[in-house]
mmCIF file of C-alpha atoms in Angstrom:
data_model
loop_
_atom_site.group_PDB
_atom_site.id
_atom_site.type_symbol
_atom_site.label_atom_id
_atom_site.label_comp_id
_atom_site.label_asym_id
_atom_site.label_seq_id
_atom_site.Cartn_x
_atom_site.Cartn_y
_atom_site.Cartn_z
ATOM 1 C CA MET A 9 76.757 27.214 -44.197
ATOM 2 C CA ALA A 10 78.086 23.820 -45.139
ATOM 3 C CA ILE A 11 79.557 21.163 -42.780
ATOM 4 C CA GLY A 12 82.078 19.303 -44.872
ATOM 5 C CA SER A 13 80.800 18.700 -48.365
ATOM 6 C CA THR A 14 77.719 16.602 -47.641
ATOM 7 C CA VAL A 15 75.761 18.489 -44.995
ATOM 8 C CA GLU A 16 74.020 21.774 -45.721
ATOM 9 C CA VAL A 17 72.595 24.145 -43.074
ATOM 10 C CA ALA A 18 70.447 27.120 -43.880
ATOM 11 C CA GLY A 19 68.045 29.462 -42.193
ATOM 12 C CA THR A 20 67.381 30.350 -38.573
ATOM 13 C CA GLY A 21 64.976 29.067 -35.943
ATOM 14 C CA ASP A 22 64.083 25.629 -34.688
ATOM 15 C CA PRO A 23 65.999 22.865 -36.529
ATOM 16 C CA VAL A 24 64.347 20.724 -39.117
ATOM 17 C CA ILE A 25 66.312 17.683 -40.285
ATOM 18 C CA LEU A 26 65.412 16.528 -43.816
ATOM 19 C CA VAL A 27 66.295 12.833 -44.648
ATOM 20 C CA HIS A 28 66.255 11.580 -48.197
ATOM 21 C CA GLY A 29 65.581 8.059 -49.421
ATOM 22 C CA LEU A 30 67.147 5.470 -51.716
ATOM 23 C CA GLY A 31 68.386 7.044 -54.899
ATOM 24 C CA GLY A 32 68.001 10.587 -53.512
ATOM 25 C CA THR A 33 70.219 13.273 -52.074
ATOM 26 C CA GLY A 34 69.618 16.285 -49.942
ATOM 27 C CA ASN A 35 68.475 18.052 -53.108
ATOM 28 C CA VAL A 36 65.202 16.039 -53.001
ATOM 29 C CA TRP A 37 64.171 18.664 -50.486
ATOM 30 C CA ALA A 38 65.112 21.721 -52.547
ATOM 31 C CA PRO A 39 61.500 22.912 -53.041
ATOM 32 C CA GLN A 40 60.842 22.687 -49.326
ATOM 33 C CA VAL A 41 64.114 24.269 -48.111
ATOM 34 C CA GLY A 42 63.462 27.560 -49.932
ATOM 35 C CA ILE A 43 60.330 28.026 -47.874
ATOM 36 C CA LEU A 44 61.291 26.396 -44.608
ATOM 37 C CA THR A 45 64.439 28.536 -44.225
ATOM 38 C CA ARG A 46 62.274 31.655 -43.786
ATOM 39 C CA PHE A 47 61.238 30.345 -40.364
ATOM 40 C CA PHE A 48 63.422 27.341 -39.446
ATOM 41 C CA THR A 49 66.967 26.067 -39.606
ATOM 42 C CA THR A 50 67.100 23.311 -42.174
ATOM 43 C CA VAL A 51 69.682 20.503 -42.122
ATOM 44 C CA ARG A 52 70.052 18.171 -45.098
ATOM 45 C CA GLN A 53 72.831 15.780 -45.903
ATOM 46 C CA ASP A 54 73.672 13.177 -48.529
ATOM 47 C CA LEU A 55 73.661 9.948 -46.571
ATOM 48 C CA ALA A 56 76.701 7.668 -46.798
ATOM 49 C CA GLY A 57 76.673 5.879 -50.103
ATOM 50 C CA SER A 58 74.424 8.471 -51.721
ATOM 51 C CA GLY A 59 75.118 11.499 -53.839
ATOM 52 C CA ARG A 60 78.347 13.223 -52.780
ATOM 53 C CA ALA A 61 78.807 11.069 -49.660
ATOM 54 C CA LYS A 62 81.029 8.014 -50.110
ATOM 55 C CA ALA A 63 80.328 4.945 -47.976
ATOM 56 C CA HIS A 64 82.864 4.782 -45.135
ATOM 57 C CA GLY A 65 82.073 1.195 -44.230
ATOM 58 C CA PRO A 66 79.128 -1.199 -44.606
ATOM 59 C CA VAL A 67 75.940 0.817 -45.080
ATOM 60 C CA THR A 68 73.126 -0.280 -42.805
ATOM 61 C CA THR A 69 70.057 1.339 -41.271
ATOM 62 C CA GLN A 70 71.891 1.592 -37.939
ATOM 63 C CA SER A 71 75.035 3.161 -39.466
ATOM 64 C CA LEU A 72 72.912 5.809 -41.268
ATOM 65 C CA VAL A 73 71.020 6.597 -38.053
ATOM 66 C CA GLU A 74 74.350 7.029 -36.286
ATOM 67 C CA ASP A 75 75.547 9.374 -39.070
ATOM 68 C CA ILE A 76 72.420 11.516 -38.563
ATOM 69 C CA LEU A 77 73.018 11.599 -34.789
ATOM 70 C CA ALA A 78 76.675 12.501 -35.388
ATOM 71 C CA THR A 79 75.612 15.458 -37.572
ATOM 72 C CA MET A 80 73.261 16.628 -34.775
ATOM 73 C CA SER A 81 76.074 16.358 -32.282
ATOM 74 C CA GLU A 82 78.457 18.291 -34.543
ATOM 75 C CA LEU A 83 75.908 21.027 -34.987
ATOM 76 C CA LYS A 84 75.014 21.027 -31.308
ATOM 77 C CA ILE A 85 71.410 20.140 -31.976
ATOM 78 C CA GLU A 86 69.736 18.593 -28.966
ATOM 79 C CA SER A 87 66.417 17.875 -30.604
ATOM 80 C CA ALA A 88 64.808 18.597 -33.938
ATOM 81 C CA HIS A 89 61.809 18.145 -36.205
ATOM 82 C CA PHE A 90 62.423 15.241 -38.590
ATOM 83 C CA VAL A 91 61.167 15.047 -42.134
ATOM 84 C CA GLY A 92 61.729 11.887 -44.136
ATOM 85 C CA HIS A 93 61.095 10.542 -47.625
ATOM 86 C CA SER A 94 60.904 6.848 -48.593
ATOM 87 C CA TYR A 95 63.825 5.014 -46.863
ATOM 88 C CA GLY A 96 64.461 8.237 -45.071
ATOM 89 C CA THR A 97 61.164 7.618 -43.177
ATOM 90 C CA VAL A 98 62.584 4.295 -42.015
ATOM 91 C CA LEU A 99 65.685 6.014 -40.699
ATOM 92 C CA CYS A 100 63.514 8.631 -38.922
ATOM 93 C CA GLN A 101 61.397 5.902 -37.366
ATOM 94 C CA HIS A 102 64.423 4.007 -36.014
ATOM 95 C CA LEU A 103 66.100 7.168 -34.746
ATOM 96 C CA ALA A 104 62.903 8.258 -33.022
ATOM 97 C CA ALA A 105 62.193 4.849 -31.482
ATOM 98 C CA LYS A 106 65.641 4.732 -29.813
ATOM 99 C CA ASN A 107 66.066 8.430 -29.148
ATOM 100 C CA PRO A 108 62.560 9.850 -28.498
ATOM 101 C CA GLY A 109 63.945 12.843 -26.704
ATOM 102 C CA LYS A 110 65.721 14.009 -29.792
ATOM 103 C CA VAL A 111 62.613 14.106 -31.927
ATOM 104 C CA ARG A 112 60.070 16.949 -31.619
ATOM 105 C CA SER A 113 57.897 15.803 -34.509
ATOM 106 C CA LEU A 114 57.826 13.492 -37.524
ATOM 107 C CA ALA A 115 56.702 14.207 -41.048
ATOM 108 C CA LEU A 116 56.926 11.039 -43.176
ATOM 109 C CA PHE A 117 56.356 11.051 -47.002
ATOM 110 C CA GLY A 118 55.992 7.826 -48.926
ATOM 111 C CA PRO A 119 56.762 5.819 -45.843
ATOM 112 C CA ILE A 120 57.081 2.147 -45.050
ATOM 113 C CA ARG A 121 57.729 0.242 -41.767
ATOM 114 C CA ALA A 122 59.947 -2.363 -43.359
ATOM 115 C CA PRO A 123 60.033 -4.056 -46.795
ATOM 116 C CA ALA A 124 57.735 -6.961 -47.471
ATOM 117 C CA ASP A 125 59.589 -10.193 -48.362
ATOM 118 C CA PRO A 126 59.113 -9.804 -52.151
ATOM 119 C CA MET A 127 60.472 -6.277 -51.970
ATOM 120 C CA ARG A 128 63.562 -7.436 -49.974
ATOM 121 C CA GLN A 129 64.481 -9.838 -52.792
ATOM 122 C CA ALA A 130 63.724 -7.218 -55.420
ATOM 123 C CA LEU A 131 66.100 -4.782 -53.615
ATOM 124 C CA LYS A 132 68.864 -7.410 -53.562
ATOM 125 C CA ASP A 133 68.372 -8.013 -57.248
ATOM 126 C CA ARG A 134 68.547 -4.259 -57.905
ATOM 127 C CA ALA A 135 71.800 -4.092 -55.943
ATOM 128 C CA ALA A 136 73.261 -6.785 -58.236
ATOM 129 C CA LYS A 137 71.974 -4.893 -61.283
ATOM 130 C CA ALA A 138 73.638 -1.673 -60.144
ATOM 131 C CA ARG A 139 76.978 -3.383 -59.645
ATOM 132 C CA ALA A 140 76.844 -5.228 -62.945
ATOM 133 C CA GLU A 141 75.259 -2.652 -65.240
ATOM 134 C CA GLY A 142 75.485 0.787 -63.603
ATOM 135 C CA MET A 143 72.668 3.202 -62.977
ATOM 136 C CA THR A 144 71.138 4.170 -66.362
ATOM 137 C CA ALA A 145 68.521 1.376 -66.540
ATOM 138 C CA ILE A 146 67.695 1.727 -62.866
ATOM 139 C CA ALA A 147 67.195 5.462 -63.331
ATOM 140 C CA ASP A 148 64.769 4.819 -66.192
ATOM 141 C CA ILE A 149 62.804 2.191 -64.219
ATOM 142 C CA THR A 150 62.698 4.542 -61.201
ATOM 143 C CA VAL A 151 61.007 7.263 -63.265
ATOM 144 C CA GLN A 152 58.653 4.884 -64.963
ATOM 145 C CA MET A 153 57.550 3.029 -61.828
ATOM 146 C CA GLY A 154 58.085 5.718 -59.224
ATOM 147 C CA THR A 155 56.271 8.783 -60.602
ATOM 148 C CA SER A 156 52.637 9.379 -61.407
ATOM 149 C CA ALA A 157 51.082 9.469 -64.839
ATOM 150 C CA SER A 158 50.587 13.174 -64.393
ATOM 151 C CA THR A 159 54.205 13.789 -63.581
ATOM 152 C CA LYS A 160 55.428 11.819 -66.596
ATOM 153 C CA ALA A 161 52.988 13.573 -68.942
ATOM 154 C CA HIS A 162 52.944 17.126 -67.628
ATOM 155 C CA ARG A 163 56.031 17.589 -65.405
ATOM 156 C CA PRO A 164 58.960 16.419 -67.607
ATOM 157 C CA GLU A 165 61.376 18.661 -65.649
ATOM 158 C CA VAL A 166 60.518 16.687 -62.396
ATOM 159 C CA ALA A 167 60.843 13.330 -64.119
ATOM 160 C CA GLY A 168 64.157 14.402 -65.671
ATOM 161 C CA PHE A 169 65.480 15.612 -62.301
ATOM 162 C CA ILE A 170 64.569 12.285 -60.604
ATOM 163 C CA ARG A 171 66.268 10.417 -63.471
ATOM 164 C CA GLU A 172 69.390 12.566 -63.039
ATOM 165 C CA LEU A 173 69.411 12.056 -59.261
ATOM 166 C CA VAL A 174 69.404 8.266 -59.625
ATOM 167 C CA MET A 175 71.704 8.109 -62.635
ATOM 168 C CA ARG A 176 74.369 10.109 -60.736
ATOM 169 C CA GLN A 177 74.504 7.734 -57.795
ATOM 170 C CA ASP A 178 77.633 5.690 -57.278
ATOM 171 C CA PRO A 179 76.641 2.066 -58.233
ATOM 172 C CA GLU A 180 78.362 0.468 -55.283
ATOM 173 C CA GLY A 181 76.987 3.019 -52.770
ATOM 174 C CA TYR A 182 73.474 2.645 -54.265
ATOM 175 C CA ALA A 183 73.856 -1.205 -54.117
ATOM 176 C CA GLN A 184 74.834 -1.070 -50.472
ATOM 177 C CA THR A 185 71.914 1.214 -49.674
ATOM 178 C CA CYS A 186 69.534 -1.261 -51.482
ATOM 179 C CA GLU A 187 70.909 -3.998 -49.230
ATOM 180 C CA ALA A 188 70.537 -1.812 -46.168
ATOM 181 C CA VAL A 189 66.821 -1.284 -46.962
ATOM 182 C CA ALA A 190 66.423 -5.067 -47.651
ATOM 183 C CA GLY A 191 67.924 -5.921 -44.247
ATOM 184 C CA THR A 192 65.708 -3.496 -42.265
ATOM 185 C CA GLN A 193 63.209 -4.586 -39.693
ATOM 186 C CA ALA A 194 60.269 -2.399 -38.481
ATOM 187 C CA ALA A 195 61.081 -0.024 -35.593
ATOM 188 C CA ASP A 196 59.023 -0.273 -32.375
ATOM 189 C CA LEU A 197 56.981 2.908 -32.463
ATOM 190 C CA SER A 198 54.746 1.951 -29.522
ATOM 191 C CA GLY A 199 56.406 4.353 -27.097
ATOM 192 C CA LEU A 200 56.436 7.388 -29.400
ATOM 193 C CA ARG A 201 54.151 10.343 -28.565
ATOM 194 C CA CYS A 202 55.484 13.155 -30.687
ATOM 195 C CA PRO A 203 53.232 14.989 -33.191
ATOM 196 C CA SER A 204 53.358 13.344 -36.615
ATOM 197 C CA VAL A 205 51.923 13.405 -40.052
ATOM 198 C CA VAL A 206 52.094 10.629 -42.703
ATOM 199 C CA VAL A 207 51.567 11.404 -46.384
ATOM 200 C CA THR A 208 51.654 9.329 -49.521
ATOM 201 C CA GLY A 209 50.536 9.532 -53.117
ATOM 202 C CA ASP A 210 47.585 7.875 -54.678
ATOM 203 C CA GLU A 211 49.835 6.322 -57.353
ATOM 204 C CA ASP A 212 52.708 5.451 -55.004
ATOM 205 C CA ALA A 213 53.669 1.858 -55.749
ATOM 206 C CA THR A 214 56.281 1.649 -52.989
ATOM 207 C CA SER A 215 54.016 3.159 -50.291
ATOM 208 C CA PRO A 216 50.457 2.742 -51.502
ATOM 209 C CA PRO A 217 47.833 4.244 -49.239
ATOM 210 C CA ALA A 218 47.179 1.018 -47.440
ATOM 211 C CA THR A 219 50.857 0.555 -46.638
ATOM 212 C CA ALA A 220 51.304 4.192 -45.507
ATOM 213 C CA LYS A 221 48.247 3.835 -43.322
ATOM 214 C CA THR A 222 49.946 1.104 -41.286
ATOM 215 C CA VAL A 223 52.723 3.606 -40.498
ATOM 216 C CA ALA A 224 50.160 6.260 -39.415
ATOM 217 C CA ASP A 225 48.376 3.670 -37.305
ATOM 218 C CA ALA A 226 51.601 2.807 -35.545
ATOM 219 C CA LEU A 227 52.182 6.473 -34.554
ATOM 220 C CA ALA A 228 49.782 7.560 -31.842
ATOM 221 C CA GLY A 229 47.687 10.533 -32.828
ATOM 222 C CA SER A 230 49.272 10.955 -36.284
ATOM 223 C CA LYS A 231 47.463 12.626 -39.207
ATOM 224 C CA PHE A 232 47.215 10.822 -42.556
ATOM 225 C CA HIS A 233 46.864 12.293 -45.995
ATOM 226 C CA VAL A 234 46.788 10.915 -49.551
ATOM 227 C CA LEU A 235 47.805 13.272 -52.332
ATOM 228 C CA GLY A 236 46.213 12.943 -55.698
ATOM 229 C CA ARG A 237 48.160 12.696 -58.963
ATOM 230 C CA CYS A 238 51.275 11.707 -57.034
ATOM 231 C CA GLY A 239 53.705 8.818 -57.187
ATOM 232 C CA HIS A 240 56.530 7.904 -54.792
ATOM 233 C CA TRP A 241 58.660 11.059 -55.213
ATOM 234 C CA THR A 242 56.276 13.159 -53.104
ATOM 235 C CA PRO A 243 58.629 16.158 -52.252
ATOM 236 C CA LEU A 244 59.181 16.765 -55.999
ATOM 237 C CA GLU A 245 55.869 15.739 -57.537
ATOM 238 C CA ARG A 246 53.622 17.595 -55.084
ATOM 239 C CA ALA A 247 56.122 20.104 -53.646
ATOM 240 C CA GLU A 248 53.577 22.714 -52.501
ATOM 241 C CA ALA A 249 51.383 20.152 -50.757
ATOM 242 C CA VAL A 250 54.408 18.607 -49.017
ATOM 243 C CA SER A 251 55.505 22.068 -47.802
ATOM 244 C CA GLU A 252 52.005 22.717 -46.574
ATOM 245 C CA ALA A 253 51.924 19.446 -44.637
ATOM 246 C CA ILE A 254 55.225 20.185 -42.970
ATOM 247 C CA PHE A 255 54.203 23.747 -42.004
ATOM 248 C CA ASN A 256 50.856 22.606 -40.628
ATOM 249 C CA LEU A 257 52.658 20.096 -38.421
ATOM 250 C CA LEU A 258 55.325 22.430 -37.204
ATOM 251 C CA TYR A 259 52.941 25.225 -36.403
ATOM 252 C CA SER A 260 50.558 22.881 -34.644
ATOM 253 C CA ARG A 261 53.523 21.752 -32.621
ATOM 254 C CA ALA A 262 54.341 25.393 -31.742
ATOM 255 C CA SER A 263 50.761 26.312 -30.801
#
C-alpha cells in the first residue's frame, strides 16, 4: 500500500525502513525490496526535497529524521530495522543515537559520519550550481565520479538509471539537501548496541574504505565489508551483495 504519494509499504513481517541518500529516491532500493518483501515489511519514502516529495520548510538532518519518525508513527511502527545509503546512513545514525529503542539493527552502505571540511564547501558549491544551472551537469558528474569503472563499462543500464534519478530531482530541493548534508555534525554513537553492518565499495570516492571503517569502528560490534568493482551507488551497483548483507544481518538478529 502507499501512504500519501511519497511513502511505499510492501510485504509482511518485521519492518525494515530503507533510507535513500542525496540525489536518490526510494527507488534506489528497488532491487532489495523485491527480495525483502518475501519475509519483511519494507518502508521506503522519498525524503522531503527529493524525488516526489517537495520540501515543506528548510531541509535539515533533524527535519528529515523527524519526517522518518513521523512515518513510523503514522504506520504504528514502534521499532524497525534501518537500512541507509550515503546521506541516508547519516540520518539513520542520528535517528538511532537519539532514539535507540526504535532501532533493532543498522545496515549502512557507503556511509560517512559527517562531511570533511572540503566536502562541506563542495556541497555548498553544488547547491549553488543546481540553483543556477539545473541538474543535467550534476547528474553527469554523479555518474562519472560516483560509479565504478565496471559499472560505467559493463552496466550502462545502472549508470543510466542513476543519471535519471539525479536529473529528475527538483533543483531547489536538491540544493537544500546538499546544504543539509554540509551542515551535519557526527552523531554520538557511543551508546548504541544494536547489531550493525557497514559496507562500502572499493571505488567509492565519497565513502572510501578508510572512511567507512571509521563508521564501523564507532558502532560497537559491527561487521565491515568492502565490495569489489563498486562505487558509491552500492544498492544498484552490487544489488545482490547488498541484499545478502542485509539478510545476513536480519537473520543473525533473529537467531
